[in-house]
Short mmCIF file of C-alpha atoms and ligand atoms in Angstrom, two decimals:
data_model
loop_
_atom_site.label_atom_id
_atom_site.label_comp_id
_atom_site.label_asym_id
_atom_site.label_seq_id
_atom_site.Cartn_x
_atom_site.Cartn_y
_atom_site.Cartn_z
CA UNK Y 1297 0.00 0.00 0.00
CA UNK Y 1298 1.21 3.72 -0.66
CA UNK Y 1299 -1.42 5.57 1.70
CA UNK Y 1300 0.46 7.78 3.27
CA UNK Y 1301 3.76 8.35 1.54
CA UNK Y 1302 4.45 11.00 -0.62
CA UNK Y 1303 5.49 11.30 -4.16
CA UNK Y 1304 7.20 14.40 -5.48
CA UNK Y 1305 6.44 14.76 -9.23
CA UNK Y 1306 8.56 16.54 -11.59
CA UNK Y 1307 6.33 17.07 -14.51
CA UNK Y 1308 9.02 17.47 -17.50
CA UNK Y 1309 7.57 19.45 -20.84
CA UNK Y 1310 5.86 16.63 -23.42
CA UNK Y 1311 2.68 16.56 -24.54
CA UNK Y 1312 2.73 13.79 -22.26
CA UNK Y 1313 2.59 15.99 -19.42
CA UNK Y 1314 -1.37 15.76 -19.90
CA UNK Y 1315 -1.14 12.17 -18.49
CA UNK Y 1316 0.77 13.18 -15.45
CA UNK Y 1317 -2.79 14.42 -14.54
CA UNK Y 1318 -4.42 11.32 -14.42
CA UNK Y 1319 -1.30 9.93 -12.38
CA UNK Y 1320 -1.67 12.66 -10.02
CA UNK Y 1321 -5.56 11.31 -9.57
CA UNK Y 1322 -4.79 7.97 -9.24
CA UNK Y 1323 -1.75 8.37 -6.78
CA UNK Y 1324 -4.63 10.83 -4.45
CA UNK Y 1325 -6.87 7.61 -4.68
CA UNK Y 1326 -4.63 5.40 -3.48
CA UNK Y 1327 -4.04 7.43 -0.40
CA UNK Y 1328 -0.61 9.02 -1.57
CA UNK Y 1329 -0.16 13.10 -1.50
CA UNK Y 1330 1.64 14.41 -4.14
CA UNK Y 1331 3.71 17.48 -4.14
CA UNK Y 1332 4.44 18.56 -7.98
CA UNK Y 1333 7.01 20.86 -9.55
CA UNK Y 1334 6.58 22.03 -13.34
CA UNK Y 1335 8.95 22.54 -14.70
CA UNK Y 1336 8.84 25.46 -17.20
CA UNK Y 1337 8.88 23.65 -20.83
CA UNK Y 1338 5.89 21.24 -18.51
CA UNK Y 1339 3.74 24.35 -17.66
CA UNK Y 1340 3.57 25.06 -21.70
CA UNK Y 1341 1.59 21.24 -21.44
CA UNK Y 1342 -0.52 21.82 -18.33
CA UNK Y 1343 -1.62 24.68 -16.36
CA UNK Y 1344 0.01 25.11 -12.97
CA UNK Y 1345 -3.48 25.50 -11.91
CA UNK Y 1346 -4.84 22.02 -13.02
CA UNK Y 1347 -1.91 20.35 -11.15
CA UNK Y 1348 -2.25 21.73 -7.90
CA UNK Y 1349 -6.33 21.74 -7.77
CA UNK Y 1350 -5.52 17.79 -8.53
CA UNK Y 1351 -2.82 17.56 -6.28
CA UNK Y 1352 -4.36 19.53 -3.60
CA UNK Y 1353 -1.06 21.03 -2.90
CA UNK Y 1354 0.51 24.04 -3.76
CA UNK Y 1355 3.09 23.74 -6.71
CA UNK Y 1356 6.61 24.10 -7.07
CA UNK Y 1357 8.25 25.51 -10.20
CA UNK Y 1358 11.30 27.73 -10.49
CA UNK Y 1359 13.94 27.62 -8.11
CA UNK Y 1360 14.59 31.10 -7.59
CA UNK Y 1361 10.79 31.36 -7.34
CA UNK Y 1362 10.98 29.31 -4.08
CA UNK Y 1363 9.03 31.68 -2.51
CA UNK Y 1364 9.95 30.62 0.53
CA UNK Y 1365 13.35 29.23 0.09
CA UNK Y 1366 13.30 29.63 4.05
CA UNK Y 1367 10.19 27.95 4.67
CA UNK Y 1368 10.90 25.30 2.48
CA UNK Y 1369 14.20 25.00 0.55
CA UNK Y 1370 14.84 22.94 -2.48
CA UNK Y 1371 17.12 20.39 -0.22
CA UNK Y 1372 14.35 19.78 2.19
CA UNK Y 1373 12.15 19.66 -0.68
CA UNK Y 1374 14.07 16.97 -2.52
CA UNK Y 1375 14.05 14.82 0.89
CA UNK Y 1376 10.32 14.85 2.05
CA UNK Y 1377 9.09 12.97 -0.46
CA UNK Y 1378 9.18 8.59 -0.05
CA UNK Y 1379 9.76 8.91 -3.70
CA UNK Y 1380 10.91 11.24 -6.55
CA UNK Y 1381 8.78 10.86 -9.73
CA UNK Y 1382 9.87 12.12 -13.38
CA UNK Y 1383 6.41 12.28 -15.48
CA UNK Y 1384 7.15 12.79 -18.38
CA UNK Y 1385 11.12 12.66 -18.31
CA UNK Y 1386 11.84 14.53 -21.34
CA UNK Y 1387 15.42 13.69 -23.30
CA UNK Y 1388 16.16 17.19 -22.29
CA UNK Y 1389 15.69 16.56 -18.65
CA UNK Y 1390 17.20 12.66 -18.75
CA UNK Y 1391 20.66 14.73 -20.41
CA UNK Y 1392 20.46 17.16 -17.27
CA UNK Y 1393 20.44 14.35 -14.77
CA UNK Y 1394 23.11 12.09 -16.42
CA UNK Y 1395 25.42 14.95 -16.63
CA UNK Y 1396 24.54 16.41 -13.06
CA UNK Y 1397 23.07 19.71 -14.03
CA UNK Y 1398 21.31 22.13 -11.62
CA UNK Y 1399 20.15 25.03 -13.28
CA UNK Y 1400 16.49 25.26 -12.63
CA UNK Y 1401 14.40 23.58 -10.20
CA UNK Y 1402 13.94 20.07 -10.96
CA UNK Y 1403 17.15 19.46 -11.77
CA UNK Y 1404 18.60 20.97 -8.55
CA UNK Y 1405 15.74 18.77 -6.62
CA UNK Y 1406 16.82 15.41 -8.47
CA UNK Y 1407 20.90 16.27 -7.64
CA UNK Y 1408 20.15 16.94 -4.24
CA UNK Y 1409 17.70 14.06 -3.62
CA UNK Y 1410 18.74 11.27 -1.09
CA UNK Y 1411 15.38 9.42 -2.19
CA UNK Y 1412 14.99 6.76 -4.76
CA UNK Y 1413 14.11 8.50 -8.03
CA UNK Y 1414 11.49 6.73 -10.93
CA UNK Y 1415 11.02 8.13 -14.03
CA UNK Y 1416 8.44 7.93 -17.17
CA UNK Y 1417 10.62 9.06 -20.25
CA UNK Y 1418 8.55 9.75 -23.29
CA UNK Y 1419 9.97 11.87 -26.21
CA UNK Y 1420 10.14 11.07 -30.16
CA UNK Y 1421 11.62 7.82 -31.07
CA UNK Y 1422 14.38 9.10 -32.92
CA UNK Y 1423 14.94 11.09 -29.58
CA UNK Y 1424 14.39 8.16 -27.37
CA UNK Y 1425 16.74 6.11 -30.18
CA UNK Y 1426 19.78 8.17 -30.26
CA UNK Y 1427 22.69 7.23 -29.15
CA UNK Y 1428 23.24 10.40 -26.78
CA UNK Y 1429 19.95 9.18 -24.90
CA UNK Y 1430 21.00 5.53 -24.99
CA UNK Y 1431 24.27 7.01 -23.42
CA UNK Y 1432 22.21 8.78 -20.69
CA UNK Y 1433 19.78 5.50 -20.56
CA UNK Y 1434 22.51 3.81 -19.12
CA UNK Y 1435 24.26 6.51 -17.01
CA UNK Y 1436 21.22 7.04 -15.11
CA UNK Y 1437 20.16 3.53 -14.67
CA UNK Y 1438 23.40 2.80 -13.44
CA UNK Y 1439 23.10 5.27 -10.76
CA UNK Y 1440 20.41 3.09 -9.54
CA UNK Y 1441 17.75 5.32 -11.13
CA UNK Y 1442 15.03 3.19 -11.90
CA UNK Y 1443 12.60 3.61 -15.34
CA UNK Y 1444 9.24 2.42 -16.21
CA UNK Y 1445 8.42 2.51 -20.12
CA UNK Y 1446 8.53 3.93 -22.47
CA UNK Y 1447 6.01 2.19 -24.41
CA UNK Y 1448 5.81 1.62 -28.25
CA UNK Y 1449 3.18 2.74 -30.15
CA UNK Y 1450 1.85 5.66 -32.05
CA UNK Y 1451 3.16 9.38 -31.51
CA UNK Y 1452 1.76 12.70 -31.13
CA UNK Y 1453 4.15 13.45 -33.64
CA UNK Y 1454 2.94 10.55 -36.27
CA UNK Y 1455 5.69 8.46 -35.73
CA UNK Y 1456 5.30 4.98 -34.55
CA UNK Y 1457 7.85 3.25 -32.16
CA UNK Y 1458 9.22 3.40 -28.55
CA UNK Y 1459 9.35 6.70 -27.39
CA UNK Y 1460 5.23 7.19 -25.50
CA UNK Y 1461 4.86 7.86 -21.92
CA UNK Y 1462 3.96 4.49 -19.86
CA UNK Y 1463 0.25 4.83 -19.12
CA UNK Y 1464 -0.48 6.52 -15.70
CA UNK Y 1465 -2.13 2.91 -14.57
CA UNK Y 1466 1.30 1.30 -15.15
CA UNK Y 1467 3.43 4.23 -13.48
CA UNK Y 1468 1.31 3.75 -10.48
CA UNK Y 1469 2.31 -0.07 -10.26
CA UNK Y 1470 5.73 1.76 -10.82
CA UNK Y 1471 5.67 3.61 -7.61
CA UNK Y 1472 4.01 1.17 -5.81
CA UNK Y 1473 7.10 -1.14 -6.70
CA UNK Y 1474 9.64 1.43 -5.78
CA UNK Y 1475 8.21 2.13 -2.62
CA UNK Y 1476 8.01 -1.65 -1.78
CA UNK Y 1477 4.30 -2.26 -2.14
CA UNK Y 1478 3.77 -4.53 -5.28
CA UNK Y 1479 1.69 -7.57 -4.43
CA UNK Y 1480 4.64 -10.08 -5.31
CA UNK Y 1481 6.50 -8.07 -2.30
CA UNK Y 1482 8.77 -10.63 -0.85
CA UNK Y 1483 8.29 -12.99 -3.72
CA UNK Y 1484 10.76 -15.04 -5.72
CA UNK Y 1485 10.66 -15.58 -9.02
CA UNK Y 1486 12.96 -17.32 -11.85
CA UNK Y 1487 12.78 -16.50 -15.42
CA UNK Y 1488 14.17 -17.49 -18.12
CA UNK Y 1489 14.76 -15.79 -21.03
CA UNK Y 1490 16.87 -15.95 -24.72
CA UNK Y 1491 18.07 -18.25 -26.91
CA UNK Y 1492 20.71 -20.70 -25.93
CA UNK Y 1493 24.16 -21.03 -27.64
CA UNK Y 1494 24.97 -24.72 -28.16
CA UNK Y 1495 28.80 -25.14 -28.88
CA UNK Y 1496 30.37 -27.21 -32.41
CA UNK Y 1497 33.56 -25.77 -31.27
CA UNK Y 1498 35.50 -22.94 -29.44
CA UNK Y 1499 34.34 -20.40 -32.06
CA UNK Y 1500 31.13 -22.11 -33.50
CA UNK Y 1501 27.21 -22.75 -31.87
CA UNK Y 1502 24.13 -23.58 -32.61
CA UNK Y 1503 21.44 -20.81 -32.15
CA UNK Y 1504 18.45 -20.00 -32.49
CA UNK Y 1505 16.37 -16.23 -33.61
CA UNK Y 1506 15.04 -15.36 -29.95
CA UNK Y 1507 15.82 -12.10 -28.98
CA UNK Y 1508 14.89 -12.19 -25.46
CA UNK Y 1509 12.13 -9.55 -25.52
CA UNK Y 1510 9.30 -11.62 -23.90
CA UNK Y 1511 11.41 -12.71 -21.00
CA UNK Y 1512 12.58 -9.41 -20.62
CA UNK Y 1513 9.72 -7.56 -20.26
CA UNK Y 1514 7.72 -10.63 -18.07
CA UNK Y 1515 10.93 -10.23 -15.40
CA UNK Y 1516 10.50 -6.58 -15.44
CA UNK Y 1517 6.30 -6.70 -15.23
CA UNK Y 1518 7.33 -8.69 -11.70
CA UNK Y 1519 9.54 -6.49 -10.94
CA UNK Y 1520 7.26 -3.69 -11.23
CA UNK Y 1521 4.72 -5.75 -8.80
CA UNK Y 1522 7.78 -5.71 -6.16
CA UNK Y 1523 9.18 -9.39 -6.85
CA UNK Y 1524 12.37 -10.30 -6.41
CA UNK Y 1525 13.56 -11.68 -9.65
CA UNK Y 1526 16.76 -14.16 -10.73
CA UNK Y 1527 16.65 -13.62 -14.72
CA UNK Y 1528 18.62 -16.56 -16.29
CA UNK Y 1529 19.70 -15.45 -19.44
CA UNK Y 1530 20.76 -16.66 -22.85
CA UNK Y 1531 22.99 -14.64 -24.94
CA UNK Y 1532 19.55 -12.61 -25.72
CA UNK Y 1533 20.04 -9.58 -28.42
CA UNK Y 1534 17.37 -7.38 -25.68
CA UNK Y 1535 19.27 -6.18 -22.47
CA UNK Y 1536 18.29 -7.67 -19.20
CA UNK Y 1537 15.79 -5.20 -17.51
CA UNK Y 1538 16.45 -3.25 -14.41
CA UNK Y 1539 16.06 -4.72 -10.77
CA UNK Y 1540 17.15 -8.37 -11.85
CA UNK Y 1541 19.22 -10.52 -10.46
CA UNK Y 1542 21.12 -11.70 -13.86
CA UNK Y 1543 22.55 -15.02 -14.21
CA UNK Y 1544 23.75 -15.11 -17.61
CA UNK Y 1545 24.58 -18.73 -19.19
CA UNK Y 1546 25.16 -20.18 -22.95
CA UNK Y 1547 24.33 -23.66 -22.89
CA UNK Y 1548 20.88 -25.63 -21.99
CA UNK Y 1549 22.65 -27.64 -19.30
CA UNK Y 1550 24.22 -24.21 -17.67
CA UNK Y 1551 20.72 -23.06 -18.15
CA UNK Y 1552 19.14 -25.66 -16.42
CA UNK Y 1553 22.00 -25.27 -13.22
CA UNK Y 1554 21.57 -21.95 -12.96
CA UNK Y 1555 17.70 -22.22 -12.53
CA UNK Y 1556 18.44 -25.12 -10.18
CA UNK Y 1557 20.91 -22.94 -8.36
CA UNK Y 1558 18.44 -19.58 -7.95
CA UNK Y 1559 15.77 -21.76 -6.54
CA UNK Y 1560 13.85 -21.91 -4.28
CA UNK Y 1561 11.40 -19.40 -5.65
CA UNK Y 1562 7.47 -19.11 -5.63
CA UNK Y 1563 6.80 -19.25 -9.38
CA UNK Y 1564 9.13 -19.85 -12.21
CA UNK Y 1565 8.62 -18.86 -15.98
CA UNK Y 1566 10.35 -20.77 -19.01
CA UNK Y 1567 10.54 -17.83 -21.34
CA UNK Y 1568 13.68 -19.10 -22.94
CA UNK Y 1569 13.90 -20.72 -26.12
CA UNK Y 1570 16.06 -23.56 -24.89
CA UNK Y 1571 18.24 -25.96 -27.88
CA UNK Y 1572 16.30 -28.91 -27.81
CA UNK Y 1573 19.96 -30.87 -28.94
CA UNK Y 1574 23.51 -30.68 -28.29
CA UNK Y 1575 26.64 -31.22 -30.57
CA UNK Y 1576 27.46 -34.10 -28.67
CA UNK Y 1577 31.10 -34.42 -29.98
CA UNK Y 1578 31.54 -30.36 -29.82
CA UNK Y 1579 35.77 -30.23 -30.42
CA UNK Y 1580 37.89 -28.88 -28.06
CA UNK Y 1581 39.75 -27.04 -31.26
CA UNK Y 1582 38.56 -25.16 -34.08
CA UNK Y 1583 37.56 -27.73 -36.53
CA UNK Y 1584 39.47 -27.62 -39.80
CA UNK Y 1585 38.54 -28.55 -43.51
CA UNK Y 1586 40.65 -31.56 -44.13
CA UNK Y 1587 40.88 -31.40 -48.13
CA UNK Y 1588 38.82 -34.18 -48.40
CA UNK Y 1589 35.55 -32.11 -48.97
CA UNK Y 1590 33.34 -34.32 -46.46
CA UNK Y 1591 31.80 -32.41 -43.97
CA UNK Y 1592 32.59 -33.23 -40.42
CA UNK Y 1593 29.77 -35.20 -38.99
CA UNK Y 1594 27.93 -33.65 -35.58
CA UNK Y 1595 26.17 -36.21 -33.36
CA UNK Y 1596 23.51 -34.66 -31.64
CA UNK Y 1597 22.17 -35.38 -27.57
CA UNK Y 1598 19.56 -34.67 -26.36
CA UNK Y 1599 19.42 -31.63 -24.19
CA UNK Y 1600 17.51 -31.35 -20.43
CA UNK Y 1601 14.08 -30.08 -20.60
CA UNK Y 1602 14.48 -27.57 -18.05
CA UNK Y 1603 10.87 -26.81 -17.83
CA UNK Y 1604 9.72 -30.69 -17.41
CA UNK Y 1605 12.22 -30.68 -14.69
CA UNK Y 1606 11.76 -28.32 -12.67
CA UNK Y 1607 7.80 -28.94 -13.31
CA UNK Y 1608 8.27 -32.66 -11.64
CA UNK Y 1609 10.32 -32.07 -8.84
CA UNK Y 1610 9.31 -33.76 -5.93
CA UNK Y 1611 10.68 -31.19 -3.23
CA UNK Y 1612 11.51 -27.89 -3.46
CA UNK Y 1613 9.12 -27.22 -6.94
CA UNK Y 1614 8.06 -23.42 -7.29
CA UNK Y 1615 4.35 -23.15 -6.67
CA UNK Y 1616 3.91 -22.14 -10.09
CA UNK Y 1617 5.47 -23.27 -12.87
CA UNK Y 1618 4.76 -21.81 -16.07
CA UNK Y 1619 6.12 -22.53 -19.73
CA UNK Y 1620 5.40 -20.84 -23.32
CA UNK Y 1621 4.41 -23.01 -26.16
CA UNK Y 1622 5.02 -21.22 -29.85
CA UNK Y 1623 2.86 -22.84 -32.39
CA UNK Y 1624 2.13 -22.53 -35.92
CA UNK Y 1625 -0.90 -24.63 -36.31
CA UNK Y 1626 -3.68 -25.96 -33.58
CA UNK Y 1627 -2.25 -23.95 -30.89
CA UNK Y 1628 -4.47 -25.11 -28.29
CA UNK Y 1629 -4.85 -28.55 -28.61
CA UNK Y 1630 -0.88 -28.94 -28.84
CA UNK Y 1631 -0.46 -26.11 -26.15
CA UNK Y 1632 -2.71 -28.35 -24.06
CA UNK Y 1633 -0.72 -31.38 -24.59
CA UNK Y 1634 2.02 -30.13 -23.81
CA UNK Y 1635 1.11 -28.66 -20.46
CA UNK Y 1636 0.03 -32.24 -20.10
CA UNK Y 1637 3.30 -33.83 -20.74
CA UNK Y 1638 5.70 -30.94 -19.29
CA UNK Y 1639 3.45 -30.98 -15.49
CA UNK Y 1640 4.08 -27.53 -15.61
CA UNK Y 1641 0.95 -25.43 -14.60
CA UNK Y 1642 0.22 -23.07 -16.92
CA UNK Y 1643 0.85 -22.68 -20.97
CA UNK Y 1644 1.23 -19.05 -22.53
CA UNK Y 1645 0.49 -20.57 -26.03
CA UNK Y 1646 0.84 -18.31 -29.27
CA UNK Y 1647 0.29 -19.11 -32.96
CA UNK Y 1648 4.05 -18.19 -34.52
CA UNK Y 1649 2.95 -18.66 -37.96
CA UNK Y 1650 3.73 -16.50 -40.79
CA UNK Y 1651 1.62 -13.78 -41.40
CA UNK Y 1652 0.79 -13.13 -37.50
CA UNK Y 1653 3.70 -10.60 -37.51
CA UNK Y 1654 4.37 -12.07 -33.62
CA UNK Y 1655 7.92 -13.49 -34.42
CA UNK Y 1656 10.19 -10.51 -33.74
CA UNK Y 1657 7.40 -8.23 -33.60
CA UNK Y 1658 6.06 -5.92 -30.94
CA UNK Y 1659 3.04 -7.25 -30.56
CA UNK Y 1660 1.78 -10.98 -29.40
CA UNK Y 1661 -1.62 -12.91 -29.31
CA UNK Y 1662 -1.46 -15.26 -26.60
CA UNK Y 1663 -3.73 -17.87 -25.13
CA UNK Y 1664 -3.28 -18.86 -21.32
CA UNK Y 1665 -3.81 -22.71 -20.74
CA UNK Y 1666 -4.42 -23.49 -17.55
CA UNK Y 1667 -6.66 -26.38 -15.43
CA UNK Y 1668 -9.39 -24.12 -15.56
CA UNK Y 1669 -9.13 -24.50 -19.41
CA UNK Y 1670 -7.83 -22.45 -22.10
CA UNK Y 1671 -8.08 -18.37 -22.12
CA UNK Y 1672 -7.37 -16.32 -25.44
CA UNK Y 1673 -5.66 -12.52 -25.25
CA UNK Y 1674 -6.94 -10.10 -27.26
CA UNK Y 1675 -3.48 -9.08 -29.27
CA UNK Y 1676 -1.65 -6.54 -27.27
CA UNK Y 1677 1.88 -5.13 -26.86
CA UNK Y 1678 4.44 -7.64 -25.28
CA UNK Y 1679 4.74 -5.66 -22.60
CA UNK Y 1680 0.46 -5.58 -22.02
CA UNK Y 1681 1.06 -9.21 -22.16
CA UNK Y 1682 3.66 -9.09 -19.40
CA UNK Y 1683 2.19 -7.20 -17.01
CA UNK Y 1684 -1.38 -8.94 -17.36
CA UNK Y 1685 0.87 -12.17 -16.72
CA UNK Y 1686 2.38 -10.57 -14.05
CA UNK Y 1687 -0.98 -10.03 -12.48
CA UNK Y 1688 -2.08 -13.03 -12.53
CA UNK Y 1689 1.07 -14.78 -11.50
CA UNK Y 1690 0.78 -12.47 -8.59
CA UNK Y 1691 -3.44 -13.10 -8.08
CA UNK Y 1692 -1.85 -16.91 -8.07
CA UNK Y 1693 0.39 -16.88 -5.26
CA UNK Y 1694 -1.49 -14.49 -3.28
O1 LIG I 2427 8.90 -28.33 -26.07
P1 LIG I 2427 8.97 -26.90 -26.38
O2 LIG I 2427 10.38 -26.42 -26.63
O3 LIG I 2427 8.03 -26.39 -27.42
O4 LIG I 2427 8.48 -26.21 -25.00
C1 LIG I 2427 8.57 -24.88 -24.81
C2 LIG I 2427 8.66 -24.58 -23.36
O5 LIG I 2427 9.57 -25.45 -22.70
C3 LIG I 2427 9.18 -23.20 -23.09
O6 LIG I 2427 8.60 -22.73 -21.89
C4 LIG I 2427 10.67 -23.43 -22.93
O7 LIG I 2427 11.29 -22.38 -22.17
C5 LIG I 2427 10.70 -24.74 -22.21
N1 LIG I 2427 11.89 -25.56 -22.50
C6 LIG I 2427 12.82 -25.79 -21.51
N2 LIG I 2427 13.91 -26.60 -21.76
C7 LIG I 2427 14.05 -27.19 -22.97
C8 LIG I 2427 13.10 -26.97 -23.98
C9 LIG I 2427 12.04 -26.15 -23.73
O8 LIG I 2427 12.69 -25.23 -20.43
N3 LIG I 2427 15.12 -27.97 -23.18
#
């Protein structure tokens, strides 16, 4: 729960901004008082009137404007707050707080913060793409500053892509995670996540096209719900998200002791796209042509099913166990079997097949097999998917 602490919101200039309304509502119905500073490209977006009638506070926006820079400076003002909020963190903004600027109010507050500091970026995907903001991406995040979003999707500006403010709904879950209130609070959870990398020799493997981005954003959906999460990870092409424990492997069978080694945890998810075979007589040295123009013969074994093994433990199994089944024809009826034959406990099936755009897109259409039967998605964003996953991993162990 978050009645009672208090959120200071930096409301960056975006067209955005209009959303940091509705967050400013929903944080006030969940019991949490809000103290907001505009800053001055934000009040172009939204009156400083709007925000403070919805905060029920009086606002904050220039620093030498601090009327009462003795009655409340910007140091104290940084440190009151539980948590500091950046809705919507604007590239402009994200630059001033990698590089450690302080030359208007928000900036000063977030330098001279002691508090944990959450922020919403939304800008233009170019913007949100460029390298400089990549750069900054990573500064801040490795200064422990944690991010929610952005999501993709269509753009004020009529571009499509990453680059739009997280809704206010999911910035909430957000702060509730930041301030230690998720529902999966104090939960464990393995994921894994990637392709793995099955060796022929020192310098060549056997692969496979996942890119990680399902796992991903399922380990940070939990995340955001306040579990603790150990993300075993393939050589995936998407970055692990923040707040994970990473445990990053190549093979199937480091795979499978790595998972062994996080547990015990409450629930476990088989995101991974796991080599179903081995090169069984991989060579300890680059393999050579020999002039003879035969190709050197691979003998395959077969590799553990992690999922099927962790889903029939007798001691020690998570309480849920849940696997992914891609498909390309009769989704459900194989999804079912396999939930069936793996003794896992639930199936996120989806239909791979050409056309659907899922493979390597943004989007996904999933089905949820379960005992209760067999539950279709309506098609959303991978990270819609995640989070409503999340949920109901959470609703599952509560
Ligand atoms: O049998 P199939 O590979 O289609 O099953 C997919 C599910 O099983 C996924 O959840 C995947 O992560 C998991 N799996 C596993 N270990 C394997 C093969 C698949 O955990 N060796």
């Amino acid at each position: 729960m978050i009645a009672g602490k208090q959120v200071l919101l930096i409301v960056g200039g975006g067209i955005a901004a209009y959303k940091a309304l509705e967050l400013v509502r929903l944080l006030h119905k969940a019991g949490a008082s809000v103290v907001p500073v505009l800053t001055r490209a934000g009040a172009e977006f939204v009156t400083p009137l709007s925000l403070s009638a919805l905060a029920g506070a009086r606002i904050y926006s220039e620093l030498f404007d601090l009327t009462d820079e003795a009655e409340m400076g910007h140091i104290q003002l940084s440190r009151s707050a539980d948590l500091v909020v950046v809705a919507p963190a604007t590239a402009d903004l994200m630059a001033k707080m990698a590089a450690g600027l302080s030359n208007d109010l928000a900036s000063t507050l977030l330098l001279a913060t002691d508090k944990r500091v959450l922020i919403a970026p939304a800008m233009n995907v170019r913007m949100w793409e460029h390298p400089a903001t990549r750069r900054n991406l990573a500064a801040l995040t490795g200064d422990g500053v944690q991010v929610v979003g952005p999501n993709a999707g269509e753009m004020a500006c009529g571009e499509y892509g990453p680059g739009r403010m997280a809704e206010p709904e999911e910035i909430l879950t957000a702060i509730e995670a930041a301030l230690g209130a998720g529902p999966l609070r104090g939960r464990h959870v393995v994921v894994t996540s990637g392709p793995t990398h099955e060796p022929i020799d020192p310098v060549r493997y056997i692969a496979n096209r996942s890119s990680g981005a399902q796992g991903a954003a399922i380990a940070a959906a939990l995340v955001a719900l306040g579990a603790r999460v150990s993300f075993v990870t393939g050589p995936a092409s998407v970055p692990p998200p923040q707040g994970v424990d990473v445990l990053r492997v190549e093979t199937a069978q480091e795979m499978l002791a790595a998972v062994e080694a996080a547990l015990p945890a409450d629930a476990a998810v088989f995101a991974a796209a796991v080599a179903d075979w081995r090169v069984a007589n991989a060579a300890g040295q680059k393999v050579k042509k020999d002039g003879s123009g035969r190709a050197p013969a691979l003998e395959f074994a077969e590799n553990p099913d992690i999922l099927a093994t962790v889903s029939k433990m007798e001691t020690g199994r998570p309480k849920l166990v849940v696997g992914f089944a891609a498909e390309t024809q009769d989704v459900v009826a194989h999804a079912t079997a396999k939930r069936a034959r793996k003794g896992c406990d639930w199936i996120v099936a989806n239909d791979v097949s050409a056309g659907t755009g899922i493979m390597g897109g943004t989007e996904n259409a999933v089905t949820l097999i379960s005992d209760g039967g067999a539950e279709e998605w309506p098609r959303m964003a991978k990270q819609a998917v995640a989070r409503r996953l999340a949920e109901r991993i959470a609703e599952a162990l509560a």
